[in-house]
CSV table of C-alpha atoms in Angstrom, one decimal:
chain,number,residue,atom,x,y,z
A,1,MET,CA,-0.3,0.0,0.0
A,2,ILE,CA,1.3,3.8,-1.2
A,3,LEU,CA,0.2,6.1,1.6
A,4,LEU,CA,1.0,9.6,0.0
A,5,THR,CA,0.8,12.6,1.8
A,6,PHE,CA,1.7,16.2,1.9
A,7,ASN,CA,2.5,18.7,4.5
A,8,ILE,CA,0.8,22.2,4.0
A,9,ILE,CA,3.0,24.4,5.2
A,10,ASN,CA,4.3,28.0,4.4
A,11,ILE,CA,7.9,28.4,3.6
A,12,GLU,CA,9.8,30.5,6.1
A,13,THR,CA,12.9,31.2,4.7
A,14,GLU,CA,14.3,34.4,4.4
A,15,CYS,CA,14.3,36.4,1.1
A,16,LYS,CA,17.2,37.7,-0.7
A,17,LYS,CA,18.9,40.6,-0.1
A,18,ASP,CA,16.4,43.9,-1.0
A,19,VAL,CA,13.4,41.5,-1.0
A,20,GLN,CA,10.0,40.9,0.9
A,21,ILE,CA,7.4,38.6,0.5
A,22,SER,CA,4.4,39.0,3.1
A,23,ASP,CA,2.7,36.5,5.4
A,24,ASP,CA,-0.7,37.0,3.0
A,25,GLU,CA,2.1,36.4,-0.2
A,26,ARG,CA,3.5,33.0,1.5
A,27,LEU,CA,0.0,32.1,2.5
A,28,LYS,CA,-0.9,32.8,-1.1
A,29,ILE,CA,1.8,30.6,-2.3
A,30,THR,CA,1.3,27.7,-0.2
A,31,VAL,CA,-2.7,28.0,-1.7
A,32,ASP,CA,-1.2,28.1,-5.1
A,33,ASN,CA,1.0,25.0,-4.9
A,34,THR,CA,-1.8,23.0,-3.2
A,35,LYS,CA,-4.0,23.7,-5.8
A,36,ALA,CA,-1.2,22.2,-8.4
A,37,ILE,CA,-1.0,19.1,-6.2
A,38,LEU,CA,-4.9,18.9,-6.3
A,39,ARG,CA,-4.9,18.8,-9.9
A,40,ILE,CA,-2.0,16.1,-10.3
A,41,LEU,CA,-3.8,14.2,-8.2
A,42,ASP,CA,-7.4,14.3,-9.6
A,43,ILE,CA,-5.8,13.5,-12.9
A,44,HIS,CA,-4.9,10.2,-11.8
A,45,ASP,CA,-7.6,9.7,-9.4
A,46,ILE,CA,-6.0,9.0,-6.5
A,47,LYS,CA,-6.3,10.2,-2.7
A,48,ALA,CA,-4.3,11.5,-0.3
A,49,SER,CA,-3.9,12.8,3.0
A,50,PHE,CA,-3.1,16.5,3.6
A,51,PHE,CA,-1.6,17.5,6.9
A,52,ILE,CA,-2.1,21.3,7.3
A,53,GLU,CA,0.1,23.4,9.7
A,54,ILE,CA,-2.3,24.0,12.7
A,55,SER,CA,-1.2,28.3,12.7
A,56,ILE,CA,-2.5,28.8,9.2
A,57,ALA,CA,-5.5,26.4,9.7
A,58,GLU,CA,-8.0,29.2,10.0
A,59,LYS,CA,-6.9,30.8,7.4
A,60,LEU,CA,-6.7,27.9,4.8
A,61,GLN,CA,-10.3,27.4,5.2
A,62,ASN,CA,-11.5,27.6,1.5
A,63,LEU,CA,-8.6,25.4,0.5
A,64,ILE,CA,-9.4,22.7,3.4
A,65,LYS,CA,-12.6,22.6,1.9
A,66,ALA,CA,-11.9,22.3,-1.6
A,67,ILE,CA,-9.3,19.1,-0.5
A,68,SER,CA,-11.8,17.2,1.4
A,69,SER,CA,-14.6,17.7,-1.2
A,70,LYS,CA,-12.4,15.9,-3.3
A,71,GLY,CA,-12.2,13.0,-1.5
A,72,HIS,CA,-8.8,13.6,0.5
A,73,GLU,CA,-8.2,13.2,4.2
A,74,ILE,CA,-7.6,16.8,6.5
A,75,ALA,CA,-5.3,15.8,9.0
A,76,PHE,CA,-2.8,18.5,11.1
A,77,TYR,CA,0.6,19.3,11.1
A,78,ASN,CA,2.1,20.9,14.4
A,79,LYS,CA,5.0,23.4,14.1
A,80,ASN,CA,4.9,24.8,17.3
A,81,SER,CA,1.9,25.2,18.8
A,82,THR,CA,0.4,24.2,22.4
A,83,LEU,CA,-1.9,21.6,22.7
A,84,GLN,CA,-4.5,24.5,23.6
A,85,GLU,CA,-3.6,25.8,20.0
A,86,ILE,CA,-4.1,22.4,18.5
A,87,GLU,CA,-7.6,21.5,20.6
A,88,ASP,CA,-9.1,25.0,19.3
A,89,ALA,CA,-7.9,24.6,15.6
A,90,LYS,CA,-9.4,21.0,16.0
A,91,LYS,CA,-12.6,22.1,17.0
A,92,SER,CA,-13.0,24.8,14.8
A,93,ILE,CA,-12.1,22.7,11.6
A,94,GLN,CA,-13.8,20.0,12.6
A,95,ASP,CA,-17.3,21.6,12.9
A,96,PHE,CA,-16.4,23.4,9.7
A,97,LEU,CA,-16.3,19.9,8.0
A,98,GLU,CA,-18.6,18.1,9.9
A,99,LYS,CA,-15.6,15.5,10.0
A,100,PRO,CA,-12.8,14.4,12.5
A,101,ILE,CA,-9.8,14.8,11.9
A,102,LYS,CA,-8.1,11.7,13.3
A,103,GLY,CA,-4.2,12.5,12.6
A,104,ILE,CA,-1.5,14.6,13.2
A,105,ARG,CA,2.0,14.7,12.2
A,106,GLN,CA,5.2,16.3,14.4
A,107,LYS,CA,8.9,16.6,13.4
A,108,ASP,CA,10.9,19.4,15.7
A,109,ILE,CA,8.3,19.6,18.7
A,110,LYS,CA,7.0,16.2,20.0
A,111,LEU,CA,3.9,16.9,22.2
A,112,PRO,CA,3.1,13.8,24.7
A,113,GLN,CA,1.3,11.0,23.0
A,114,GLU,CA,-1.3,10.9,26.3
A,115,SER,CA,-2.0,14.4,25.5
A,116,LEU,CA,-2.8,13.8,21.8
A,117,LYS,CA,-5.4,11.1,22.6
A,118,LEU,CA,-6.9,13.4,25.3
A,119,LEU,CA,-7.2,15.5,22.5
A,120,GLU,CA,-9.0,12.6,20.3
A,121,PHE,CA,-6.2,12.3,17.8
A,122,SER,CA,-6.4,8.5,16.4
A,123,TYR,CA,-2.9,8.2,14.9
A,124,VAL,CA,0.6,10.0,14.7
A,125,SER,CA,2.9,10.7,12.1
A,126,ASN,CA,6.6,11.8,13.2
A,127,ILE,CA,9.0,12.7,11.1
A,128,ASP,CA,12.7,13.6,10.9
A,129,ASN,CA,14.4,16.5,9.7
A,130,ALA,CA,15.8,16.2,6.3
A,131,ASP,CA,19.4,17.7,5.3
A,132,ILE,CA,21.7,17.3,2.8
A,133,LEU,CA,23.6,14.4,4.5
A,134,PHE,CA,20.5,12.9,6.1
A,135,PRO,CA,19.2,10.8,3.1
A,136,PHE,CA,23.1,9.3,2.5
A,137,LYS,CA,23.1,7.7,5.5
A,138,ARG,CA,22.2,4.2,5.9
A,139,LEU,CA,19.0,3.8,8.7
A,140,LYS,CA,17.5,1.2,10.7
A,141,ARG,CA,14.3,1.8,12.2
A,142,ASP,CA,11.0,-0.2,12.6
A,143,THR,CA,8.9,0.4,9.7
A,144,GLU,CA,5.5,-1.2,11.2
A,145,ILE,CA,2.6,0.4,12.7
A,146,ASN,CA,2.3,0.3,16.7
A,147,GLU,CA,0.1,1.0,19.5
A,148,GLU,CA,1.1,3.1,21.9
A,149,ASP,CA,-1.0,5.3,24.5
A,150,GLY,CA,-4.4,4.2,22.6
A,151,LEU,CA,-2.8,6.0,19.5
A,152,SER,CA,-1.2,4.3,16.3
A,153,ILE,CA,2.4,5.3,15.6
A,154,VAL,CA,3.3,5.5,12.0
A,155,PRO,CA,6.9,5.3,11.6
A,156,GLU,CA,8.5,7.0,8.3
A,157,SER,CA,9.1,4.5,5.6
A,158,ILE,CA,13.0,3.3,4.4
A,159,SER,CA,13.7,1.2,1.5
A,160,PRO,CA,15.2,-1.9,2.8
A,161,TYR,CA,17.7,-2.0,-0.1
A,162,SER,CA,19.0,1.4,-0.6
A,163,GLN,CA,18.2,2.2,3.1
A,164,LEU,CA,17.0,5.5,2.1
A,165,PRO,CA,14.3,7.2,3.8
A,166,TYR,CA,10.9,8.0,2.1
A,167,ASN,CA,11.1,11.8,3.0
A,168,ASP,CA,10.6,15.4,1.0
A,169,PHE,CA,14.2,15.5,0.2
A,170,VAL,CA,15.0,12.3,-1.3
A,171,PHE,CA,11.8,12.5,-3.7
A,172,GLN,CA,13.3,15.6,-4.7
A,173,ILE,CA,16.7,14.9,-5.6
A,174,LEU,CA,16.8,11.2,-6.9
A,175,PRO,CA,15.9,10.7,-10.7
A,176,MET,CA,12.2,9.4,-10.9
A,177,LYS,CA,13.0,6.2,-12.7
A,178,TYR,CA,15.1,5.4,-9.7
A,179,TYR,CA,12.2,6.6,-6.9
A,180,GLN,CA,9.8,4.1,-8.8
A,181,ASN,CA,12.3,1.4,-8.7
A,182,MET,CA,12.7,1.7,-5.0
A,183,VAL,CA,8.8,2.2,-4.4
A,184,PHE,CA,8.3,-1.1,-6.2
A,185,GLU,CA,11.1,-3.1,-4.5
A,186,THR,CA,10.3,-1.9,-0.9
A,187,LEU,CA,6.3,-2.9,-1.6
A,188,LYS,CA,7.5,-6.3,-2.1
A,189,ASN,CA,9.1,-6.4,1.4
A,190,ASP,CA,7.3,-4.3,3.4
A,191,GLU,CA,3.4,-3.8,4.2
A,192,PHE,CA,3.1,-0.1,3.2
A,193,VAL,CA,5.2,3.1,1.9
A,194,LEU,CA,4.9,6.1,3.3
A,195,ILE,CA,6.1,9.4,1.4
A,196,TYR,CA,5.5,13.0,2.4
A,197,LEU,CA,6.1,15.9,0.4
A,198,ASN,CA,6.0,19.6,1.2
A,199,SER,CA,3.7,22.2,-0.5
A,200,TRP,CA,6.6,24.8,-0.6
A,201,GLN,CA,8.6,22.3,-2.4
A,202,PHE,CA,6.3,23.3,-5.4
A,203,THR,CA,7.4,26.7,-5.2
A,204,ASP,CA,8.7,28.3,-8.6
A,205,PHE,CA,11.9,30.1,-7.0
A,206,SER,CA,12.9,31.8,-9.9
A,207,VAL,CA,10.0,33.7,-9.5
A,208,TYR,CA,10.0,34.2,-5.8
A,209,PRO,CA,13.3,34.7,-4.3
A,210,PHE,CA,13.5,33.2,-1.6
A,211,ASP,CA,17.5,32.3,-0.1
A,212,LEU,CA,17.3,28.9,-0.2
A,213,PRO,CA,20.5,26.4,-0.2
A,214,PHE,CA,20.9,25.3,-3.7
A,215,TYR,CA,20.0,21.9,-3.4
A,216,ARG,CA,17.0,22.6,-1.9
A,217,LYS,CA,16.1,23.9,-5.5
A,218,ILE,CA,17.0,21.1,-7.6
A,219,SER,CA,13.6,20.0,-8.9
A,220,SER,CA,11.4,22.2,-7.5
A,221,GLY,CA,8.5,24.4,-8.7
A,222,LYS,CA,7.3,22.7,-12.1
A,223,LYS,CA,9.9,20.1,-12.0
A,224,MET,CA,8.1,19.1,-8.8
A,225,GLU,CA,4.7,18.9,-10.5
A,226,ASP,CA,6.1,16.7,-13.2
A,227,LYS,CA,8.0,14.1,-10.7
A,228,LEU,CA,4.6,13.7,-8.9
A,229,ASP,CA,2.5,13.6,-12.0
A,230,ALA,CA,5.6,11.0,-12.9
A,231,LEU,CA,5.2,8.7,-9.8
A,232,LEU,CA,1.3,8.5,-10.1
A,233,ALA,CA,1.3,7.4,-13.5
A,234,PHE,CA,4.0,4.5,-12.7
A,235,ILE,CA,1.9,4.0,-9.8
A,236,ASN,CA,-1.5,3.6,-12.1
A,237,GLN,CA,0.2,1.9,-14.8
A,238,LYS,CA,1.6,-0.9,-11.9
A,239,GLU,CA,-1.9,-0.8,-10.5
A,240,LEU,CA,-0.5,-0.4,-6.6
A,241,ALA,CA,-2.9,0.4,-4.1
A,242,THR,CA,-2.9,3.5,-2.5
A,243,SER,CA,-4.7,4.7,0.7
A,244,ARG,CA,-5.6,7.9,2.9
A,245,MET,CA,-3.6,7.2,6.0
A,246,LYS,CA,-6.9,7.3,8.6
A,247,ASP,CA,-8.3,4.2,6.1
A,248,TYR,CA,-5.1,1.9,6.0
A,249,ILE,CA,-4.5,2.5,9.8
A,250,PHE,CA,-8.3,1.9,10.8
């Protein structure tokens, strides 16, 4: 099973000298990038899970409604929100969608699992920092979903052959043919492959002069759209099963 997920987060990187991009402009970039992702998913009729960063969730209600109406899962991405902020956002978006939010993803700040359970989350998807060296370290990690404190804990996926994690950076830098083979071979060994990408990776950095390292600009923007399109075409060609996370876990 392929679990395709997207982190919907504003790009926080500073701009190059003498250029300013406002918070509203950053939010519009996020919306436009997410719409591009939705368009590609719609073409290939594949459903995914979208992890909305909590601090911008209220400002993205129209986008969240569009994502949900197309049959995708809405979950939360916690960057640095407090438990109270998460509770408030969860109640607000659930009331707005008239659907429960079951999943939360954490990265730098990881809140206690018992607290997340009290907020009525059903699963946690924790991810690691990815930098230029991280993907090339040989990794060993449990790749099975475990239950702890009444929550399903979903680990990042790792190729059992190359030992590369299926994170945003690896997707961006690997040739698509190699990535496709990695997915295909991993599914022969593991029950699922969890893939995650960030909405900001779909930004055209020739238009928006953010001061990013060169290796983070590789295959970004339209090239990321093309890579996602190629991956989804491969998934359908090989008739590989896909699922929203909440459906697979429960």
